[in-house]
Coordinates of C-alpha atoms in Angstrom, one line a residue:
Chain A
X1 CA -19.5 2.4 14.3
X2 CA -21.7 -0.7 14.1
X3 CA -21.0 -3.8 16.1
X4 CA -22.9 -7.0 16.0
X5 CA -24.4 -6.4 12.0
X6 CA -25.1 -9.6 10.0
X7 CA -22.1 -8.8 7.8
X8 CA -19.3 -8.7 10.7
X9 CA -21.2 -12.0 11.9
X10 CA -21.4 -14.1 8.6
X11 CA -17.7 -11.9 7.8
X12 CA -16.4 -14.3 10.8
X13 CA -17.6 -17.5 9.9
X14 CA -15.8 -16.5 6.5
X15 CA -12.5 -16.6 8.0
X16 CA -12.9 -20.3 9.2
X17 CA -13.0 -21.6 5.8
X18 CA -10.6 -24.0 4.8
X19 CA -10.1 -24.5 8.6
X20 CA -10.5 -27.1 11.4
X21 CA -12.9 -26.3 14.2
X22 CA -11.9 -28.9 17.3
X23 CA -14.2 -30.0 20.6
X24 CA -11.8 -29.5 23.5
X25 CA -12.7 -29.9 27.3
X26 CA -9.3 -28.1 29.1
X27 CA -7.1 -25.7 28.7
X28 CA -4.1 -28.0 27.7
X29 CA -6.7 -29.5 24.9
X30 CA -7.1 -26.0 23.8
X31 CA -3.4 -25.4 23.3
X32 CA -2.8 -28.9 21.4
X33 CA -5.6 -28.0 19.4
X34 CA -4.2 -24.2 19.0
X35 CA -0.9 -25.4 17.6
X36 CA -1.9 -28.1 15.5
X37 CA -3.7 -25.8 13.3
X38 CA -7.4 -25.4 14.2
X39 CA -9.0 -22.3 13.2
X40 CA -11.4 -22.3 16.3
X41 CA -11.8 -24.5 19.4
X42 CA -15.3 -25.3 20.9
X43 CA -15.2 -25.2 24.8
X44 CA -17.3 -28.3 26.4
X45 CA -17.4 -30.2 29.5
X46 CA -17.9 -33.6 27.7
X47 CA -17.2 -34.5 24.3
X48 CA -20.0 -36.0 22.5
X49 CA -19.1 -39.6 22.8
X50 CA -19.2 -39.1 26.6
X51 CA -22.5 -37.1 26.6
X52 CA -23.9 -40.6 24.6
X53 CA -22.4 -42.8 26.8
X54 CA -23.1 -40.8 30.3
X55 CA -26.8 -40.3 29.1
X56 CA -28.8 -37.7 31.2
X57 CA -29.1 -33.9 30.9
X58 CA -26.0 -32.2 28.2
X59 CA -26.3 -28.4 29.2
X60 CA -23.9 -25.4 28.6
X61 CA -20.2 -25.7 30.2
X62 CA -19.5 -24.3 32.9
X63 CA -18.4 -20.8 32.7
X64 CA -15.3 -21.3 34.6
X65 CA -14.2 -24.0 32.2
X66 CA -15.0 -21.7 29.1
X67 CA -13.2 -18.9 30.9
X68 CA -10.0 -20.5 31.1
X69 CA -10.2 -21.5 27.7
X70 CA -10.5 -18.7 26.7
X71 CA -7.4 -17.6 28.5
X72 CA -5.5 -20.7 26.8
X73 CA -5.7 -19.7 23.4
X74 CA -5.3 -17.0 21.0
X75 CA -7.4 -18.4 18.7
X76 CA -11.2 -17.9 18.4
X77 CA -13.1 -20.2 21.3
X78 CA -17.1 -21.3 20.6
X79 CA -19.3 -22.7 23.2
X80 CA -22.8 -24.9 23.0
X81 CA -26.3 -24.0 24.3
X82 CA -29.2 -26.2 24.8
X83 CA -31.2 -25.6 21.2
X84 CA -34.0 -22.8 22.2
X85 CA -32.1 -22.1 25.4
X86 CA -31.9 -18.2 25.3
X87 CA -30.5 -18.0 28.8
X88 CA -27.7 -19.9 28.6
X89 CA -27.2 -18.3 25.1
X90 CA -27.2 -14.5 27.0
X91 CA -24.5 -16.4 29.5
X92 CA -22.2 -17.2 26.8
X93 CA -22.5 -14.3 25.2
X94 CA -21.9 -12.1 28.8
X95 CA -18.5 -14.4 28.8
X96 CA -16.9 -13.0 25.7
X97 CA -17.4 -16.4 23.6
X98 CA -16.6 -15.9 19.8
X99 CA -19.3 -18.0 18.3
X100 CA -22.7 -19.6 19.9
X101 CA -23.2 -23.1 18.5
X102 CA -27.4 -23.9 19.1
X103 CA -26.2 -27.7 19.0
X104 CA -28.4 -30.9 19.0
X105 CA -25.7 -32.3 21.2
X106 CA -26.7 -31.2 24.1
X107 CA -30.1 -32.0 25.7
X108 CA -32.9 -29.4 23.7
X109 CA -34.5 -26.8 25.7
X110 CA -37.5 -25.3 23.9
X111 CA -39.6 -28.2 21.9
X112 CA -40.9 -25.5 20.1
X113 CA -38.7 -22.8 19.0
X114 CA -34.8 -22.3 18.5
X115 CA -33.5 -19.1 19.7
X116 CA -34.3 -15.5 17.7
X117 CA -31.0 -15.3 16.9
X118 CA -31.2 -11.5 15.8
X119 CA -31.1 -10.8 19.0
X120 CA -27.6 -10.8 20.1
X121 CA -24.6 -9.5 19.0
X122 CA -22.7 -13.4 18.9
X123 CA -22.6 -14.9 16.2
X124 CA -24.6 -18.4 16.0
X125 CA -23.8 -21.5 14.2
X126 CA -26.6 -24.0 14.3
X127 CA -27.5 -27.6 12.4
X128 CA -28.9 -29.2 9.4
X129 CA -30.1 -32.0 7.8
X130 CA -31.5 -30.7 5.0
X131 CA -31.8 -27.9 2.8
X132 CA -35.6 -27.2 4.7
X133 CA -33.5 -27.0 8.0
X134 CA -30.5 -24.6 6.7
X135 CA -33.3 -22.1 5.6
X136 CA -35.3 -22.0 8.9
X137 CA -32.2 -21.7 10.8
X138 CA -30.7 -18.6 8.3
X139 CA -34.2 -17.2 8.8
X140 CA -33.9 -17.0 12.6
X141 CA -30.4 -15.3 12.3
X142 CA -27.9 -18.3 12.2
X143 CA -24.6 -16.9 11.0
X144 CA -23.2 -20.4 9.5
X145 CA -24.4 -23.8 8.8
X146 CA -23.0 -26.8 10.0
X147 CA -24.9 -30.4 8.4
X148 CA -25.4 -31.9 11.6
X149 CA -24.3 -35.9 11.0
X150 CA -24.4 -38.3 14.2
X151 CA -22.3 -36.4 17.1
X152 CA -20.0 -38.8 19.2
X153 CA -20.2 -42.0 16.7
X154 CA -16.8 -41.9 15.1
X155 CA -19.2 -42.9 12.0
X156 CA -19.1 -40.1 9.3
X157 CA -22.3 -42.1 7.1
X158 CA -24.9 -39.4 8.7
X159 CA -22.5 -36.3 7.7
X160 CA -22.2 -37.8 3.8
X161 CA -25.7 -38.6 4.3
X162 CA -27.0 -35.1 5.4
X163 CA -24.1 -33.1 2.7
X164 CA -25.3 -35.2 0.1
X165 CA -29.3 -34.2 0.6
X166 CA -28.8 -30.7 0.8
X167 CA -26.2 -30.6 -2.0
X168 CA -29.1 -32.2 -4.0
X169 CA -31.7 -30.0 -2.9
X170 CA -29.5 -26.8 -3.8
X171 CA -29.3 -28.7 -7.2
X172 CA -33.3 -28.8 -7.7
X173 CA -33.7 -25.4 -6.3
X174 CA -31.8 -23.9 -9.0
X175 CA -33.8 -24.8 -11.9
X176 CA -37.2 -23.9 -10.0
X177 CA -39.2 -21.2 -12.0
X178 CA -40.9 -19.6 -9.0
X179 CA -44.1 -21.2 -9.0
X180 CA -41.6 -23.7 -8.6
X181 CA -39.7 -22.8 -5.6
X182 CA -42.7 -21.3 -3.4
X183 CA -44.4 -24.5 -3.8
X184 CA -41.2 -26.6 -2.6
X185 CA -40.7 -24.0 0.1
X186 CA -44.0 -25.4 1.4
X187 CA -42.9 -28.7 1.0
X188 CA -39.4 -27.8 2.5
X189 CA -41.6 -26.1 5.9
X190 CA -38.7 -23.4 4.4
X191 CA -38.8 -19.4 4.0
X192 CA -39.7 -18.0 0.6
X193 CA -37.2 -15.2 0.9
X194 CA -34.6 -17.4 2.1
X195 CA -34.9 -20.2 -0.4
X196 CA -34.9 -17.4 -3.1
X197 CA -31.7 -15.8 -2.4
X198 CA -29.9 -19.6 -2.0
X199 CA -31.2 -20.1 -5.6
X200 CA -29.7 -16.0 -6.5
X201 CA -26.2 -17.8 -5.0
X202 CA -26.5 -21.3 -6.2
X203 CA -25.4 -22.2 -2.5
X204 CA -26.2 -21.1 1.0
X205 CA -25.3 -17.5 2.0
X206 CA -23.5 -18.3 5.0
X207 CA -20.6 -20.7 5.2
X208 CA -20.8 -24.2 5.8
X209 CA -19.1 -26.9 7.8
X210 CA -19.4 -30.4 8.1
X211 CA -20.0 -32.1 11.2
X212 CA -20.7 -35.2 13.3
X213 CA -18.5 -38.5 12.6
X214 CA -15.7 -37.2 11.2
X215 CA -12.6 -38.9 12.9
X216 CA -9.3 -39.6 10.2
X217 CA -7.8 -37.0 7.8
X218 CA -9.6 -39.0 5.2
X219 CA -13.2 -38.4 6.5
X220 CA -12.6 -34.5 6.7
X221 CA -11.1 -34.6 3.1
X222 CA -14.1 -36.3 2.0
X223 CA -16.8 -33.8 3.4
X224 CA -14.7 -31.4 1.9
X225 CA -14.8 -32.9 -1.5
X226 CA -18.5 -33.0 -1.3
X227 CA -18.5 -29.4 -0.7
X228 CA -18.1 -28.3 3.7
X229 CA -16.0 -25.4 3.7
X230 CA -14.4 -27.0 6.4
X231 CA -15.0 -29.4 9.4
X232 CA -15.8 -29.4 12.8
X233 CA -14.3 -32.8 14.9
X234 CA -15.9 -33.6 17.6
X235 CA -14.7 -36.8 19.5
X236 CA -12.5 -37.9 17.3
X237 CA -9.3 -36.3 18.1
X238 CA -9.0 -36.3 21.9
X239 CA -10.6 -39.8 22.2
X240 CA -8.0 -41.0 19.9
X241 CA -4.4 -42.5 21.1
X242 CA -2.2 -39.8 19.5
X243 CA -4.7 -36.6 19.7
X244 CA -1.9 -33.9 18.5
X245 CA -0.6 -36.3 15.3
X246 CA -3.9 -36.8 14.6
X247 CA -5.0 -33.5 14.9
X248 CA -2.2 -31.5 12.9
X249 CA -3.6 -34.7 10.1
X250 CA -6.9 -33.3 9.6
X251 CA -6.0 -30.1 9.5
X252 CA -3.4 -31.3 6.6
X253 CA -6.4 -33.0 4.8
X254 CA -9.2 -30.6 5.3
X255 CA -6.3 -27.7 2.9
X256 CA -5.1 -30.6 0.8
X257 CA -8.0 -32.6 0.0
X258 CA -7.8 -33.1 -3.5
X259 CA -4.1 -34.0 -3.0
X260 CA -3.8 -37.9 -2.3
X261 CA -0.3 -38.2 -2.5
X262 CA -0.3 -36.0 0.7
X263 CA -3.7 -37.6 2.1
X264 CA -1.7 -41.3 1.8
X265 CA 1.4 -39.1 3.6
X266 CA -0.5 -37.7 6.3
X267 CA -2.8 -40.9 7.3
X268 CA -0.2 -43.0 8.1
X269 CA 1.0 -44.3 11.6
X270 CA -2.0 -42.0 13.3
X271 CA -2.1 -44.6 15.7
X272 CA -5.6 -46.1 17.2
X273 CA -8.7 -44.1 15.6
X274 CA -11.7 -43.2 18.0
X275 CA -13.9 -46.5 18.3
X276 CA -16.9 -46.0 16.0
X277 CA -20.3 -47.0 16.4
X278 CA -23.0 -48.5 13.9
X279 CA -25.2 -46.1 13.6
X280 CA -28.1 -48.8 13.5
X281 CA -27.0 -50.3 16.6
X282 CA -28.1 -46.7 17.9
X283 CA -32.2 -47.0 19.8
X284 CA -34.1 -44.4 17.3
X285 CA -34.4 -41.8 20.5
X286 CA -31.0 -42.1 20.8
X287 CA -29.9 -40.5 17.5
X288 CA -28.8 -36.6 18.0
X289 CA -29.8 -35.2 14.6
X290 CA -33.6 -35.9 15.1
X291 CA -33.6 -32.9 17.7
Chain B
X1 CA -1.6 -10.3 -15.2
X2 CA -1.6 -13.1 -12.3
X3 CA -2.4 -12.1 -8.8
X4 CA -1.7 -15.3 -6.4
X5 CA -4.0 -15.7 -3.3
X6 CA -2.5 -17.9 -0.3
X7 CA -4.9 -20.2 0.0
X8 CA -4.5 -22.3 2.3
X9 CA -7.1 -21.4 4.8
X10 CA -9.4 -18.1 4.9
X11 CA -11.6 -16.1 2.9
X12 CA -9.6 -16.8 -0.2
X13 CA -13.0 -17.0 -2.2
X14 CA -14.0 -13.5 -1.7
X15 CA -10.1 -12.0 -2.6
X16 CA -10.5 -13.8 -6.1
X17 CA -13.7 -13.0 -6.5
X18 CA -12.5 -9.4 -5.7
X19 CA -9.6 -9.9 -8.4
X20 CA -11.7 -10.8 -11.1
X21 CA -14.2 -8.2 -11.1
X22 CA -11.1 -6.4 -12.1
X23 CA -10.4 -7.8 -14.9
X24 CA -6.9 -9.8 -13.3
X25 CA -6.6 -13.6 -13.2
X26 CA -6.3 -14.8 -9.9
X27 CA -4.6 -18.0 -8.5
X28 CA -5.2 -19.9 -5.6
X29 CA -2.1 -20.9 -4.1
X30 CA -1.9 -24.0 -2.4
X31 CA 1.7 -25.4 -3.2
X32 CA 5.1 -23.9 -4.9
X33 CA 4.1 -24.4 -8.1
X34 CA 0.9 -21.7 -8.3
X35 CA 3.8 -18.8 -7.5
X36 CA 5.2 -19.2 -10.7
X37 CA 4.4 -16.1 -13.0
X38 CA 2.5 -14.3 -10.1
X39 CA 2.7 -10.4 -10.3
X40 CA 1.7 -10.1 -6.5
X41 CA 0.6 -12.2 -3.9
X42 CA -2.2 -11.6 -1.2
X43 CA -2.6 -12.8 1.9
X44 CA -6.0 -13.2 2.7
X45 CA -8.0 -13.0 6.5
X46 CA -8.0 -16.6 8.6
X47 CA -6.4 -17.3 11.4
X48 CA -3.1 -16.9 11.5
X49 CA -1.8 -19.4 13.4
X50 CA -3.7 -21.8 11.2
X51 CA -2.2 -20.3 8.0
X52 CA 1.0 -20.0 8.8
X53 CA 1.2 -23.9 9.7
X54 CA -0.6 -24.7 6.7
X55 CA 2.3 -22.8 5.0
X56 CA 4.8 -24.4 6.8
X57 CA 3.7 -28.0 6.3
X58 CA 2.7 -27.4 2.4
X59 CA 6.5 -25.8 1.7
X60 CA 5.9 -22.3 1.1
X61 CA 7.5 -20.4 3.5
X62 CA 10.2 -20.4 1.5
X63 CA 9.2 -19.8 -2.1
X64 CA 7.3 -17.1 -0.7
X65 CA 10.5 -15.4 0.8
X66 CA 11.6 -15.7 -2.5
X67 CA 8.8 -14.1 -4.0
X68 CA 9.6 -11.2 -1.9
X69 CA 13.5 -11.1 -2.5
X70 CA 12.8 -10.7 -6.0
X71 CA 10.5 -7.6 -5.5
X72 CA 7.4 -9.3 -5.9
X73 CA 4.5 -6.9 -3.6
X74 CA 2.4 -8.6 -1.1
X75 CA -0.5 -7.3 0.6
X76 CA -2.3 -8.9 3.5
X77 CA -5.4 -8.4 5.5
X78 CA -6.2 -9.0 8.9
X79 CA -4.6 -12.2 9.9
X80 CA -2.5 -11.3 6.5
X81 CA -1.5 -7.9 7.8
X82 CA 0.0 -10.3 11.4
X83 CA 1.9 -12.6 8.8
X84 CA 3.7 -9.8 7.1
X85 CA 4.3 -7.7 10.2
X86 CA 8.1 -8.1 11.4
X87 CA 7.0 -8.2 15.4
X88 CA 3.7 -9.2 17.0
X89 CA 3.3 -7.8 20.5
X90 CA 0.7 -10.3 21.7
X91 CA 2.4 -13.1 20.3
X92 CA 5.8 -15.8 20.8
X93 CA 6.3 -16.4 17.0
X94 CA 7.3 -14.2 14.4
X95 CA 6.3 -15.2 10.7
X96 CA 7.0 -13.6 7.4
X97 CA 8.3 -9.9 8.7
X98 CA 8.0 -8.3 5.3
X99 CA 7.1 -4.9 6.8
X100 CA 8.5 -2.5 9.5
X101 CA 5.8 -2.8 11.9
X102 CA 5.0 -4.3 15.3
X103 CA 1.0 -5.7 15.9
X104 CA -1.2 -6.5 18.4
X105 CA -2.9 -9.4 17.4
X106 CA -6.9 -9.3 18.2
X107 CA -6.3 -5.7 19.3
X108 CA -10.1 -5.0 18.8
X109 CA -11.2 -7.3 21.1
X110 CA -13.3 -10.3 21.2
X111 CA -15.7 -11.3 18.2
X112 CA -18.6 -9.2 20.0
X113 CA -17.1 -5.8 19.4
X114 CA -16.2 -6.3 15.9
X115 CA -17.5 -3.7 14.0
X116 CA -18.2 -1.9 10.7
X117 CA -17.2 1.6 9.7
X118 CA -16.9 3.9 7.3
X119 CA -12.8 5.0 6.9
X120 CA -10.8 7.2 5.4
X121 CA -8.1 6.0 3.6
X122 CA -5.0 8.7 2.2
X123 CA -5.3 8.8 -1.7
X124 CA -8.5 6.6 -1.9
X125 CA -11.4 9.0 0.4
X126 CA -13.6 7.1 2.5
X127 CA -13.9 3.2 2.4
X128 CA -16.1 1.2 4.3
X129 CA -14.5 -1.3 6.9
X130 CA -15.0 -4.7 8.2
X131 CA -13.2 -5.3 11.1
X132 CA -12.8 -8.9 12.7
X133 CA -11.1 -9.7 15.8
X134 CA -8.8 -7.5 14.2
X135 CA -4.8 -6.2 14.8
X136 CA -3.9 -2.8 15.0
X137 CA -0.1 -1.8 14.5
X138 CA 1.7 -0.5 17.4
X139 CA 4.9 0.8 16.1
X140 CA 6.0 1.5 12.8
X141 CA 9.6 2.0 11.5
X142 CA 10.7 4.9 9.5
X143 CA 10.4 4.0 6.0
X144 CA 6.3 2.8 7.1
X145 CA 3.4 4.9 5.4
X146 CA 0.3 5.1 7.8
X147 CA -2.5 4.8 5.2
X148 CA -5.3 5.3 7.5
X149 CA -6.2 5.3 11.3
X150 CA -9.1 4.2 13.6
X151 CA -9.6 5.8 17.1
X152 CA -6.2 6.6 16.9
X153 CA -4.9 3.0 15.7
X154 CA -3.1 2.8 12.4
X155 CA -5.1 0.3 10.4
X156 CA -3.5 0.6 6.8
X157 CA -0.1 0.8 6.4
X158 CA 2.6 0.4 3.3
X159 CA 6.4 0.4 3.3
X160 CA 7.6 0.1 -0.5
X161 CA 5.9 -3.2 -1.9
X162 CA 4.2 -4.2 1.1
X163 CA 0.7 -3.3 1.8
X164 CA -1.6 -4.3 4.9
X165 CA -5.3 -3.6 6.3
X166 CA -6.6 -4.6 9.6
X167 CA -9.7 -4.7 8.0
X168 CA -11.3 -7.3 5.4
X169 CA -12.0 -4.9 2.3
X170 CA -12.9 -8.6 0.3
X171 CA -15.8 -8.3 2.1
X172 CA -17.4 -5.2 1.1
X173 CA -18.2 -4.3 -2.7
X174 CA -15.3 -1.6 -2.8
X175 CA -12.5 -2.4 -4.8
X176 CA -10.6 0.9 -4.6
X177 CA -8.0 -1.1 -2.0
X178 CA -7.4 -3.6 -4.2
X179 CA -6.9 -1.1 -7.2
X180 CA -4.1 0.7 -4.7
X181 CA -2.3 -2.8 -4.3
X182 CA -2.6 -3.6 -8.7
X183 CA -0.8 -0.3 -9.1
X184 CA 1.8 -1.6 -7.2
X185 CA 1.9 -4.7 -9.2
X186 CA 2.7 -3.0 -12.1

């Protein structure tokens, strides 16, 4: 009996697909979340507007307050380290969490390396912004992808933006002869071995979600149009004025996305949307995804 | 022949990918209409809360009670195996109850002890299994064939058209489950 293999970890991520993975920060969250549909809930002390409006240090939760989150729900519950923050990674795994997101949202650890994820038996879902990113992360163990977009802005520009460039950089890779594709894995600062088996597939080998901005059904429909195999929505439920309407919404539109007649159904009367922010009205040091 | 796949929400990719290795046409089922002309219908792994919602809200239930009326065979997998199950221990709602059986939803534990294992399965030898978070069946009526066990869990079970797995044989290269389930389809 083997526990902890890459094939029960990427298995998971598997499930998800088609799903809704929601930021809660209590137990009561959890539950709205829980039976509005989302596959997974992702246990935090802030959400990511309030880590960009509060400024200082964004670290793990604390375990207490991933604990009885755990305990509110049935469904799967993911927790955030500090990118390169192996510690806090061993703590979340020593609670039982389902899935270890290495997020950009919280304050980075290590300015030189993310975590080896091989090492632990969690599962690890960490960012991109580009194809280059995607294959360093696989290469350190990463379970499933997420394209990173700009956490806590209600803006969903940066996850089009980030689907769109690896979507075309899958594209390219496909036609590469492999003169072709070792040179662009330079270029990329990607793994060989990892680029070759996303050209084998014609798409990364682990699932991908789309995250960061996402905050009406019709945002989460169209990162699934441009390929996520699902979403992650941060913010933009529980700052929202009717969090479980709008909740049960997006999980409507993330199934149904090629289905406007029920899109047009399920938008309507959601009440007042998260307020968004310009992402150039955002200081350049300021801007999550850079980490 | 037509083999549907709820799909919804889960690893519906790897079940028709599964499917068409063997030479059936599957369908991804995502309203009413994709039932029509279906010889069976599988319920792939998710989450099955999530599913059954989805279900719900797209107007399926229903048809899919049908489906079964009429002698249609289902088989489900992992979160499948909990929609088809008539009682869930763990649980406050009961979904589809096509099969005599009572589980215990997450009964393996928490993502970190899922495992991998090699099984055997009655009439098929051994299998290799993926197990996710998964059930295990805690009581099963009469008319119930236990299929296959794991340290003394029932994992595989069948009673008449209805087949379930605790495990996730869509994601291993074995297709000897699924050639078990298109015997029952006829």
């Amino acid at each position: 009996m083997l526990k902890g293999t890459y094939r029960v970890k990427t298995g998971f991520a598997e499930m998800f697909k088609g799903g809704v993975i929601m930021d809660v920060t209590t137990p009561e969250q959890a539950e709205i979340a829980e039976t509005a549909g989302a596959v997974a809930v992702m246990a935090l002390e802030r959400v990511p507007a309030d880590i960009r409006k509060q400024g200082g240090v964004a670290r793990m939760a604390d375990p207490k307050r991933i604990k009885e989150i755990m305990k509110a729900v049935s469904i799967p519950v993911m927790a955030k380290c500090r990118i390169g923050h192996t510690a806090e990674a061993r703590i979340l795994e020593a609670l039982g969490v389902d899935f270890i997101d290495e997020s950009e949202v919280l304050t980075p650890a290590d300015p030189f390396n993310h975590i080896d994820k091989w090492q632990f038996k969690v599962p690890f879902v960490c960012g991109c912004r580009d194809l280059g990113e995607a294959a360093r992360r696989i290469a350190e163990g990463a379970a499933m992808i997420r394209t990173k977009g700009e956490a806590g802005t209600g803006n969903v520009v940066e996850a089009v933006r980030h689907m769109r460039i690896l979507n075309d950089q899958i594209r390219r890779l496909r036609d590469m002869s492999r003169a072709e594709l070792v040179s662009y894995a330079k270029e990329l600062g990607a793994p060989v071995e990892v680029l070759e088996m996303i050209q084998e597939l014609g798409r990364l080998p682990v699932v991908n979600f789309a995250a960061g901005g996402i905050a009406t059904p019709a945002d989460a429909a169209l990162m699934r149009m441009l390929g996520a195999d699902g979403v992650f929505v941060g913010s933009g439920i529980f700052k929202s004025s009717d969090p479980e309407k709008r909740a049960r919404a997006i999980v409507l539109a993330t199934t149904h996305y090629d289905d406007p007649e029920l899109l047009a159904e399920v938008s309507e009367d959601l009440g007042e949307p998260m307020p968004g922010v310009a992402i150039e009205e955002i200081p350049q040091e300021q801007l999550m995804q850079y980490r | 022949m037509k083999i549907g796949v709820v799909a919804v929400q889960g690893d519906v990719r790897e079940h028709l990918a599964a499917l068409e290795r063997l030479g059936v046409e599957p369908v991804p089922v995502l309203k009413p209409v994709h039932l029509e002309g279906v010889s069976g219908l599988i319920l792939p792994g998710g989450e099955s809360t999530a599913i059954w919602r989805l279900l719900a809200w797209s107007g399926l239930v229903e048809p899919i009670e049908e489906l079964h009326r009429t002698g249609t065979p289902f088989f489900g997998t992992c979160a499948g195996m909990v929609l088809l199950a008539k009682e869930i221990v763990n649980w406050h709602e009961r979904f589809f109850g096509f099969i005599d059986i009572a589980v215990e939803r997450n009964a393996s534990g928490r993502q970190v002890d899922s495992f991998e294992v090699t099984l055997v399965v009655r009439g098929i030898g051994e299998v290799p299994a993926v197990f996710i978070r998964a059930p295990y069946i805690r009581r099963a009526g009469p008319g119930v064939d236990i299929l296959a066990e794991y340290g003394g869990n029932p994992v595989m079970a069948r009673e008449g058209k209805v087949l379930v797995a605790s495990f996730h044989p869509e994601l291993t290269d074995d297709l000897r489950v699924y050639e078990l389930f298109l015997k029952m389809c006829g």
